[in-house]
C-alpha atoms as a printed R data frame, in Angstrom:
    type eleno elety resid chain resno       x       y       z
1   ATOM     1    CA   UNK     A     1 -37.959  -2.277  22.619
2   ATOM     2    CA   UNK     A     2 -37.272   0.334  25.316
3   ATOM     3    CA   UNK     A     3 -33.576  -0.641  25.367
4   ATOM     4    CA   UNK     A     4 -33.357  -0.242  21.588
5   ATOM     5    CA   UNK     A     5 -35.082   3.143  21.705
6   ATOM     6    CA   UNK     A     6 -32.671   4.248  24.445
7   ATOM     7    CA   UNK     A     7 -29.738   3.388  22.155
8   ATOM     8    CA   UNK     A     8 -30.953   5.490  19.217
9   ATOM     9    CA   UNK     A     9 -32.869   2.914  17.145
10  ATOM    10    CA   UNK     A    10 -35.716   4.446  15.137
11  ATOM    11    CA   UNK     A    11 -39.262   3.808  16.395
12  ATOM    12    CA   UNK     A    12 -40.366   2.064  13.195
13  ATOM    13    CA   UNK     A    13 -37.395  -0.310  13.441
14  ATOM    14    CA   UNK     A    14 -37.657  -0.886  17.208
15  ATOM    15    CA   UNK     A    15 -41.316  -1.940  16.920
16  ATOM    16    CA   UNK     A    16 -40.266  -4.962  14.829
17  ATOM    17    CA   UNK     A    17 -38.813  -6.575  17.989
18  ATOM    18    CA   UNK     A    18 -42.378  -7.467  18.987
19  ATOM    19    CA   UNK     A    19 -42.458 -10.019  16.139
20  ATOM    20    CA   UNK     A    20 -41.730 -13.641  17.092
21  ATOM    21    CA   UNK     A    21 -38.978 -14.197  14.473
22  ATOM    22    CA   UNK     A    22 -36.982 -11.036  15.362
23  ATOM    23    CA   UNK     A    23 -34.536 -10.964  18.270
24  ATOM    24    CA   UNK     A    24 -32.123  -8.294  19.432
25  ATOM    25    CA   UNK     A    25 -28.619  -8.151  20.853
26  ATOM    26    CA   UNK     A    26 -26.857  -5.149  22.360
27  ATOM    27    CA   UNK     A    27 -23.064  -5.611  22.117
28  ATOM    28    CA   UNK     A    28 -21.037  -3.520  24.573
29  ATOM    29    CA   UNK     A    29 -17.693  -2.513  23.071
30  ATOM    30    CA   UNK     A    30 -16.699   0.372  25.363
31  ATOM    31    CA   UNK     A    31 -14.511  -1.663  27.750
32  ATOM    32    CA   UNK     A    32 -12.606  -3.753  25.136
33  ATOM    33    CA   UNK     A    33 -10.108  -1.092  24.011
34  ATOM    34    CA   UNK     A    34  -8.647   1.354  26.527
35  ATOM    35    CA   UNK     A    35  -7.032   3.800  24.119
36  ATOM    36    CA   UNK     A    36  -9.681   6.223  22.879
37  ATOM    37    CA   UNK     A    37  -8.061   6.815  19.474
38  ATOM    38    CA   UNK     A    38  -7.821   3.066  18.785
39  ATOM    39    CA   UNK     A    39 -11.393   2.579  19.965
40  ATOM    40    CA   UNK     A    40 -12.720   5.226  17.560
41  ATOM    41    CA   UNK     A    41 -10.632   3.867  14.667
42  ATOM    42    CA   UNK     A    42 -11.764   0.266  15.181
43  ATOM    43    CA   UNK     A    43 -15.384   1.290  15.662
44  ATOM    44    CA   UNK     A    44 -15.180   3.159  12.362
45  ATOM    45    CA   UNK     A    45 -13.972  -0.051  10.672
46  ATOM    46    CA   UNK     A    46 -17.352  -1.656  11.457
47  ATOM    47    CA   UNK     A    47 -19.075   1.143   9.521
48  ATOM    48    CA   UNK     A    48 -16.490   1.326   6.715
49  ATOM    49    CA   UNK     A    49 -16.174   3.984   3.994
50  ATOM    50    CA   UNK     A    50 -19.606   5.522   3.355
51  ATOM    51    CA   UNK     A    51 -21.162   2.697   5.423
52  ATOM    52    CA   UNK     A    52 -20.221   0.016   2.862
53  ATOM    53    CA   UNK     A    53 -18.910  -2.489   5.441
54  ATOM    54    CA   UNK     A    54 -22.001  -2.097   7.628
55  ATOM    55    CA   UNK     A    55 -24.258  -2.568   4.592
56  ATOM    56    CA   UNK     A    56 -22.409  -5.777   3.621
57  ATOM    57    CA   UNK     A    57 -22.797  -7.150   7.169
58  ATOM    58    CA   UNK     A    58 -26.529  -6.389   7.125
59  ATOM    59    CA   UNK     A    59 -27.032  -8.070   3.729
60  ATOM    60    CA   UNK     A    60 -25.107 -11.229   4.659
61  ATOM    61    CA   UNK     A    61 -26.613 -11.701   8.137
62  ATOM    62    CA   UNK     A    62 -30.139 -10.400   7.383
63  ATOM    63    CA   UNK     A    63 -29.846  -8.152  10.463
64  ATOM    64    CA   UNK     A    64 -30.285  -4.475  11.266
65  ATOM    65    CA   UNK     A    65 -27.082  -3.041  12.820
66  ATOM    66    CA   UNK     A    66 -26.707   0.357  14.506
67  ATOM    67    CA   UNK     A    67 -23.355   1.536  15.841
68  ATOM    68    CA   UNK     A    68 -23.954   4.200  18.476
69  ATOM    69    CA   UNK     A    69 -21.536   5.353  21.196
70  ATOM    70    CA   UNK     A    70 -20.060   2.421  23.100
71  ATOM    71    CA   UNK     A    71 -22.697  -0.120  21.989
72  ATOM    72    CA   UNK     A    72 -23.755  -1.893  18.798
73  ATOM    73    CA   UNK     A    73 -27.489  -2.630  18.551
74  ATOM    74    CA   UNK     A    74 -28.439  -5.605  16.359
75  ATOM    75    CA   UNK     A    75 -31.891  -6.858  15.318
76  ATOM    76    CA   UNK     A    76 -32.584  -9.985  13.311
77  ATOM    77    CA   UNK     A    77 -32.660 -13.817  13.431
78  ATOM    78    CA   UNK     A    78 -30.637 -15.655  16.113
79  ATOM    79    CA   UNK     A    79 -28.133 -17.064  13.622
80  ATOM    80    CA   UNK     A    80 -27.422 -13.618  12.226
81  ATOM    81    CA   UNK     A    81 -27.014 -12.140  15.727
82  ATOM    82    CA   UNK     A    82 -24.235 -14.632  16.483
83  ATOM    83    CA   UNK     A    83 -22.377 -13.740  13.283
84  ATOM    84    CA   UNK     A    84 -22.663  -9.988  13.920
85  ATOM    85    CA   UNK     A    85 -21.456 -10.371  17.510
86  ATOM    86    CA   UNK     A    86 -18.476 -12.383  16.300
87  ATOM    87    CA   UNK     A    87 -17.627  -9.774  13.637
88  ATOM    88    CA   UNK     A    88 -17.928  -6.823  16.054
89  ATOM    89    CA   UNK     A    89 -15.862  -8.391  18.849
90  ATOM    90    CA   UNK     A    90 -13.158  -9.524  16.408
91  ATOM    91    CA   UNK     A    91 -13.016  -6.036  14.926
92  ATOM    92    CA   UNK     A    92 -12.469  -4.511  18.360
93  ATOM    93    CA   UNK     A    93  -9.659  -7.060  18.852
94  ATOM    94    CA   UNK     A    94  -7.956  -5.728  15.682
95  ATOM    95    CA   UNK     A    95  -9.259  -8.324  13.183
96  ATOM    96    CA   UNK     A    96 -10.703  -6.518  10.176
97  ATOM    97    CA   UNK     A    97 -14.386  -7.268   9.369
98  ATOM    98    CA   UNK     A    98 -13.541  -7.988   5.712
99  ATOM    99    CA   UNK     A    99 -12.122 -11.396   6.689
100 ATOM   100    CA   UNK     A   100 -15.410 -12.477   8.286
101 ATOM   101    CA   UNK     A   101 -17.382 -10.963   5.412
102 ATOM   102    CA   UNK     A   102 -15.409 -13.044   2.891
103 ATOM   103    CA   UNK     A   103 -16.064 -16.161   4.934
104 ATOM   104    CA   UNK     A   104 -19.808 -15.428   5.063
105 ATOM   105    CA   UNK     A   105 -19.911 -14.842   1.300
106 ATOM   106    CA   UNK     A   106 -18.258 -18.225   0.642
107 ATOM   107    CA   UNK     A   107 -20.641 -19.974   3.048
108 ATOM   108    CA   UNK     A   108 -23.591 -18.341   1.319
109 ATOM   109    CA   UNK     A   109 -22.484 -19.708  -2.051
110 ATOM   110    CA   UNK     A   110 -21.753 -23.172  -0.627
111 ATOM   111    CA   UNK     A   111 -25.190 -23.374   0.984
112 ATOM   112    CA   UNK     A   112 -26.792 -23.217  -2.478
113 ATOM   113    CA   UNK     A   113 -25.167 -26.551  -3.465
114 ATOM   114    CA   UNK     A   114 -27.202 -29.498  -2.066
115 ATOM   115    CA   UNK     A   115 -24.304 -31.941  -2.616
116 ATOM   116    CA   UNK     A   116 -22.150 -30.123  -0.015
117 ATOM   117    CA   UNK     A   117 -24.854 -30.136   2.667
118 ATOM   118    CA   UNK     A   118 -23.347 -33.156   4.461
119 ATOM   119    CA   UNK     A   119 -19.674 -32.311   3.835
120 ATOM   120    CA   UNK     A   120 -17.256 -30.150   5.775
121 ATOM   121    CA   UNK     A   121 -16.647 -26.691   4.333
122 ATOM   122    CA   UNK     A   122 -13.216 -26.169   5.923
123 ATOM   123    CA   UNK     A   123 -11.353 -26.817   2.669
124 ATOM   124    CA   UNK     A   124 -13.322 -24.039   0.946
125 ATOM   125    CA   UNK     A   125 -13.017 -21.414   3.678
126 ATOM   126    CA   UNK     A   126  -9.952 -19.103   3.629
127 ATOM   127    CA   UNK     A   127  -7.316 -19.691   6.307
128 ATOM   128    CA   UNK     A   128  -6.110 -16.273   7.401
129 ATOM   129    CA   UNK     A   129  -2.802 -15.911   9.204
130 ATOM   130    CA   UNK     A   130  -3.318 -15.044  12.870
131 ATOM   131    CA   UNK     A   131   0.345 -14.432  13.646
132 ATOM   132    CA   UNK     A   132   2.153 -11.384  12.305
133 ATOM   133    CA   UNK     A   133   5.477 -12.038  10.618
134 ATOM   134    CA   UNK     A   134   8.669 -10.639  12.065
135 ATOM   135    CA   UNK     A   135  10.665  -8.065  10.139
136 ATOM   136    CA   UNK     A   136  13.386 -10.602   9.369
137 ATOM   137    CA   UNK     A   137  10.823 -13.078   7.990
138 ATOM   138    CA   UNK     A   138   9.248 -10.376   5.816
139 ATOM   139    CA   UNK     A   139  12.684  -9.388   4.486
140 ATOM   140    CA   UNK     A   140  13.560 -13.018   3.724
141 ATOM   141    CA   UNK     A   141  10.306 -13.554   1.785
142 ATOM   142    CA   UNK     A   142  10.807 -10.302  -0.096
143 ATOM   143    CA   UNK     A   143  14.351 -11.309  -1.077
144 ATOM   144    CA   UNK     A   144  13.112 -14.713  -2.292
145 ATOM   145    CA   UNK     A   145  10.502 -13.105  -4.526
146 ATOM   146    CA   UNK     A   146  13.090 -10.661  -5.857
147 ATOM   147    CA   UNK     A   147  15.514 -13.474  -6.687
148 ATOM   148    CA   UNK     A   148  12.790 -15.362  -8.569
149 ATOM   149    CA   UNK     A   149  11.958 -12.243 -10.595
150 ATOM   150    CA   UNK     A   150  15.629 -11.607 -11.388
151 ATOM   151    CA   UNK     A   151  16.125 -15.202 -12.560
152 ATOM   152    CA   UNK     A   152  13.103 -14.881 -14.860
153 ATOM   153    CA   UNK     A   153  14.433 -11.574 -16.208
154 ATOM   154    CA   UNK     A   154  17.880 -13.096 -16.836
155 ATOM   155    CA   UNK     A   155  16.295 -15.900 -18.874
156 ATOM   156    CA   UNK     A   156  14.377 -13.266 -20.862
157 ATOM   157    CA   UNK     A   157  17.589 -11.264 -21.390
158 ATOM   158    CA   UNK     A   158  16.540  -8.278 -19.278
159 ATOM   159    CA   UNK     A   159  18.462  -6.411 -16.594
160 ATOM   160    CA   UNK     A   160  17.812  -7.553 -12.995
161 ATOM   161    CA   UNK     A   161  15.710  -5.386 -10.696
162 ATOM   162    CA   UNK     A   162  17.160  -3.937  -7.492
163 ATOM   163    CA   UNK     A   163  20.582  -5.467  -7.204
164 ATOM   164    CA   UNK     A   164  21.171  -6.562  -3.617
165 ATOM   165    CA   UNK     A   165  23.930  -4.769  -1.785
166 ATOM   166    CA   UNK     A   166  26.987  -6.788  -0.983
167 ATOM   167    CA   UNK     A   167  27.040  -7.818   2.630
168 ATOM   168    CA   UNK     A   168  30.062  -6.590   4.567
169 ATOM   169    CA   UNK     A   169  32.561  -9.225   5.583
170 ATOM   170    CA   UNK     A   170  31.951 -10.680   9.019
171 ATOM   171    CA   UNK     A   171  34.378  -9.622  11.691
172 ATOM   172    CA   UNK     A   172  36.597 -12.246  13.226
173 ATOM   173    CA   UNK     A   173  35.227 -13.333  16.560
174 ATOM   174    CA   UNK     A   174  37.540 -12.818  19.523
175 ATOM   175    CA   UNK     A   175  36.645 -13.930  23.041
176 ATOM   176    CA   UNK     A   176  38.601 -11.038  24.564
177 ATOM   177    CA   UNK     A   177  36.782  -7.776  25.288
178 ATOM   178    CA   UNK     A   178  38.063  -4.512  23.753
179 ATOM   179    CA   UNK     A   179  40.578  -2.408  25.633
180 ATOM   180    CA   UNK     A   180  39.102  -0.258  28.367
181 ATOM   181    CA   UNK     A   181  38.754   3.399  27.425
182 ATOM   182    CA   UNK     A   182  40.499   5.953  29.674
183 ATOM   183    CA   UNK     A   183  38.364   7.773  32.202
184 ATOM   184    CA   UNK     A   184  37.868  11.511  32.268
185 ATOM   185    CA   UNK     A   185  40.099  11.760  35.338
186 ATOM   186    CA   UNK     A   186  42.879   9.814  33.576
187 ATOM   187    CA   UNK     A   187  42.787  12.227  30.637
188 ATOM   188    CA   UNK     A   188  42.925  15.175  33.011
189 ATOM   189    CA   UNK     A   189  45.949  13.661  34.787
190 ATOM   190    CA   UNK     A   190  47.763  13.166  31.463
191 ATOM   191    CA   UNK     A   191  47.166  16.748  30.340
192 ATOM   192    CA   UNK     A   192  47.902  18.223  33.791
193 ATOM   193    CA   UNK     A   193  44.441  19.767  34.007
194 ATOM   194    CA   UNK     A   194  43.698  17.803  37.150
195 ATOM   195    CA   UNK     A   195  46.268  19.805  39.155
196 ATOM   196    CA   UNK     A   196  45.066  23.247  38.051
197 ATOM   197    CA   UNK     A   197  43.345  25.537  40.517
198 ATOM   198    CA   UNK     A   198  39.845  26.822  39.976
199 ATOM   199    CA   UNK     A   199  41.112  30.307  39.119
200 ATOM   200    CA   UNK     A   200  43.547  28.893  36.563
201 ATOM   201    CA   UNK     A   201  40.772  26.784  34.997
202 ATOM   202    CA   UNK     A   202  38.508  29.806  34.761
203 ATOM   203    CA   UNK     A   203  41.306  31.894  33.202
204 ATOM   204    CA   UNK     A   204  42.024  29.130  30.677
205 ATOM   205    CA   UNK     A   205  38.351  28.815  29.726
206 ATOM   206    CA   UNK     A   206  38.060  32.593  29.366
207 ATOM   207    CA   UNK     A   207  41.155  32.649  27.124
208 ATOM   208    CA   UNK     A   208  39.701  29.879  24.945
209 ATOM   209    CA   UNK     A   209  36.387  31.703  24.639
210 ATOM   210    CA   UNK     A   210  38.190  34.928  23.723
211 ATOM   211    CA   UNK     A   211  40.279  33.172  21.050
212 ATOM   212    CA   UNK     A   212  37.179  31.575  19.591
213 ATOM   213    CA   UNK     A   213  35.363  34.923  19.563
214 ATOM   214    CA   UNK     A   214  38.306  36.563  17.772
215 ATOM   215    CA   UNK     A   215  38.313  33.807  15.113
216 ATOM   216    CA   UNK     A   216  34.593  34.189  14.521
217 ATOM   217    CA   UNK     A   217  34.898  38.002  14.423
218 ATOM   218    CA   UNK     A   218  37.740  37.783  11.862
219 ATOM   219    CA   UNK     A   219  35.649  35.448   9.660
220 ATOM   220    CA   UNK     A   220  32.680  37.818   9.870
221 ATOM   221    CA   UNK     A   221  34.855  40.835   8.996
222 ATOM   222    CA   UNK     A   222  36.317  39.019   5.988
223 ATOM   223    CA   UNK     A   223  32.815  37.991   4.824
224 ATOM   224    CA   UNK     A   224  31.520  41.565   5.145
225 ATOM   225    CA   UNK     A   225  34.596  42.969   3.367
226 ATOM   226    CA   UNK     A   226  33.985  40.755   0.320
227 ATOM   227    CA   UNK     A   227  31.011  42.915  -0.630
228 ATOM   228    CA   UNK     A   228  33.168  46.044  -0.901
229 ATOM   229    CA   UNK     A   229  35.938  44.515  -3.068
230 ATOM   230    CA   UNK     A   230  35.827  46.244  -6.458
231 ATOM   231    CA   UNK     A   231  35.592  43.915  -9.452
232 ATOM   232    CA   UNK     A   232  38.400  43.861 -12.021
233 ATOM   233    CA   UNK     A   233  37.623  46.252 -14.880
234 ATOM   234    CA   UNK     A   234  39.078  46.196 -18.399
235 ATOM   235    CA   UNK     A   235  40.263  49.733 -19.304
236 ATOM   236    CA   UNK     A   236  39.265  51.015 -22.723
237 ATOM   237    CA   UNK     A   237  42.243  51.435 -25.143
238 ATOM   238    CA   UNK     A   238  43.496  54.974 -25.657
239 ATOM   239    CA   UNK     A   239  43.696  56.783 -29.044
240 ATOM   240    CA   UNK     A   240  47.437  56.174 -29.317
241 ATOM   241    CA   UNK     A   241  47.019  52.427 -28.695
242 ATOM   242    CA   UNK     A   242  44.306  52.257 -31.365
243 ATOM   243    CA   UNK     A   243  46.545  54.043 -33.916
244 ATOM   244    CA   UNK     A   244  49.471  51.752 -33.059
245 ATOM   245    CA   UNK     A   245  47.329  48.612 -33.566
246 ATOM   246    CA   UNK     A   246  46.068  49.995 -36.882
247 ATOM   247    CA   UNK     A   247  49.627  50.655 -38.125
248 ATOM   248    CA   UNK     A   248  50.680  47.129 -37.121
249 ATOM   249    CA   UNK     A   249  47.744  45.618 -39.044
250 ATOM   250    CA   UNK     A   250  48.519  47.717 -42.121
251 ATOM   251    CA   UNK     A   251  52.186  46.716 -42.068
252 ATOM   252    CA   UNK     A   252  51.229  43.018 -41.776
253 ATOM   253    CA   UNK     A   253  48.796  43.343 -44.680
254 ATOM   254    CA   UNK     A   254  51.425  45.054 -46.856
255 ATOM   255    CA   UNK     A   255  53.972  42.370 -46.052
256 ATOM   256    CA   UNK     A   256  51.466  39.696 -47.069
257 ATOM   257    CA   UNK     A   257  50.719  41.609 -50.319
258 ATOM   258    CA   UNK     A   258  54.438  41.966 -51.255
259 ATOM   259    CA   UNK     A   259  54.942  38.233 -50.677
260 ATOM   260    CA   UNK     A   260  52.072  37.400 -53.010
261 ATOM   261    CA   UNK     A   261  53.415  39.772 -55.728
262 ATOM   262    CA   UNK     A   262  56.833  38.124 -55.601
263 ATOM   263    CA   UNK     A   263  55.221  34.703 -55.978
264 ATOM   264    CA   UNK     A   264  53.305  35.884 -59.050
265 ATOM   265    CA   UNK     A   265  56.514  37.324 -60.602
266 ATOM   266    CA   UNK     A   266  58.373  34.057 -60.029
267 ATOM   267    CA   UNK     A   267  55.599  32.103 -61.703
268 ATOM   268    CA   UNK     A   268  55.666  34.403 -64.739
269 ATOM   269    CA   UNK     A   269  59.458  34.105 -65.074
270 ATOM   270    CA   UNK     A   270  59.274  30.333 -64.797
271 ATOM   271    CA   UNK     A   271  56.607  30.240 -67.515
272 ATOM   272    CA   UNK     A   272  58.633  32.454 -69.859
273 ATOM   273    CA   UNK     A   273  61.712  30.222 -69.441
274 ATOM   274    CA   UNK     A   274  59.665  27.145 -70.278
275 ATOM   275    CA   UNK     A   275  58.269  28.824 -73.414
276 ATOM   276    CA   UNK     A   276  61.801  29.864 -74.556
277 ATOM   277    CA   UNK     A   277  63.119  26.314 -74.156
278 ATOM   278    CA   UNK     A   278  60.233  24.884 -76.155
């Protein structure tokens, strides 16, 4: 009882340890995970969102569980203490408590059936994968599922989902290694840079820097000058130009009117000739 009180258990709860059918177990979890961030994250998994995981563990094991600091204090029957210890240690080894909770729920339902009392429950319990799949295995399984979906969609007359990219053609294998790349010294020998003196190298570098600065300065000047370029303006027509355009329009209109009058005269003449013949 003193140990439980020292680990933050309430007095009313700690007194129950004096009963014959109540036992306690203090699980030390501080030395299982070295990384502090991982330790805090995995310890929080035991509690769960709003304490839901901890409440489920207490209901299934008929135990009182208190997570405090680097220890987990448990009070309850011996069978429940074993289950809680298993759940807590597995959680600190990166096995989520929900897997053990599911197993306990199935066992609880199976225990109600008297016919299964003498049988093995292994075929009813879920078999969770202990080994993580590699990236290539995950990709292969994903591609298989996608192919099955696409086949079903083709039968239904729908467009396939996520067309797979065409794999590039494999390169022809050659046992010979690629040609050796030239060294820095070889390149310097070819260009003649190797034989230059230090003063000549410095002068060359200074000349290159100066040329680069001049190019950048010219670009900056051109960019600044673009702001001051006046836009092209359309000059308003003068009075003489307006009068000239008006005269041209009038002359075109008169020409069109004379042409229409001539057409009317021709029609009248043609009609008169037809009447005279008749």
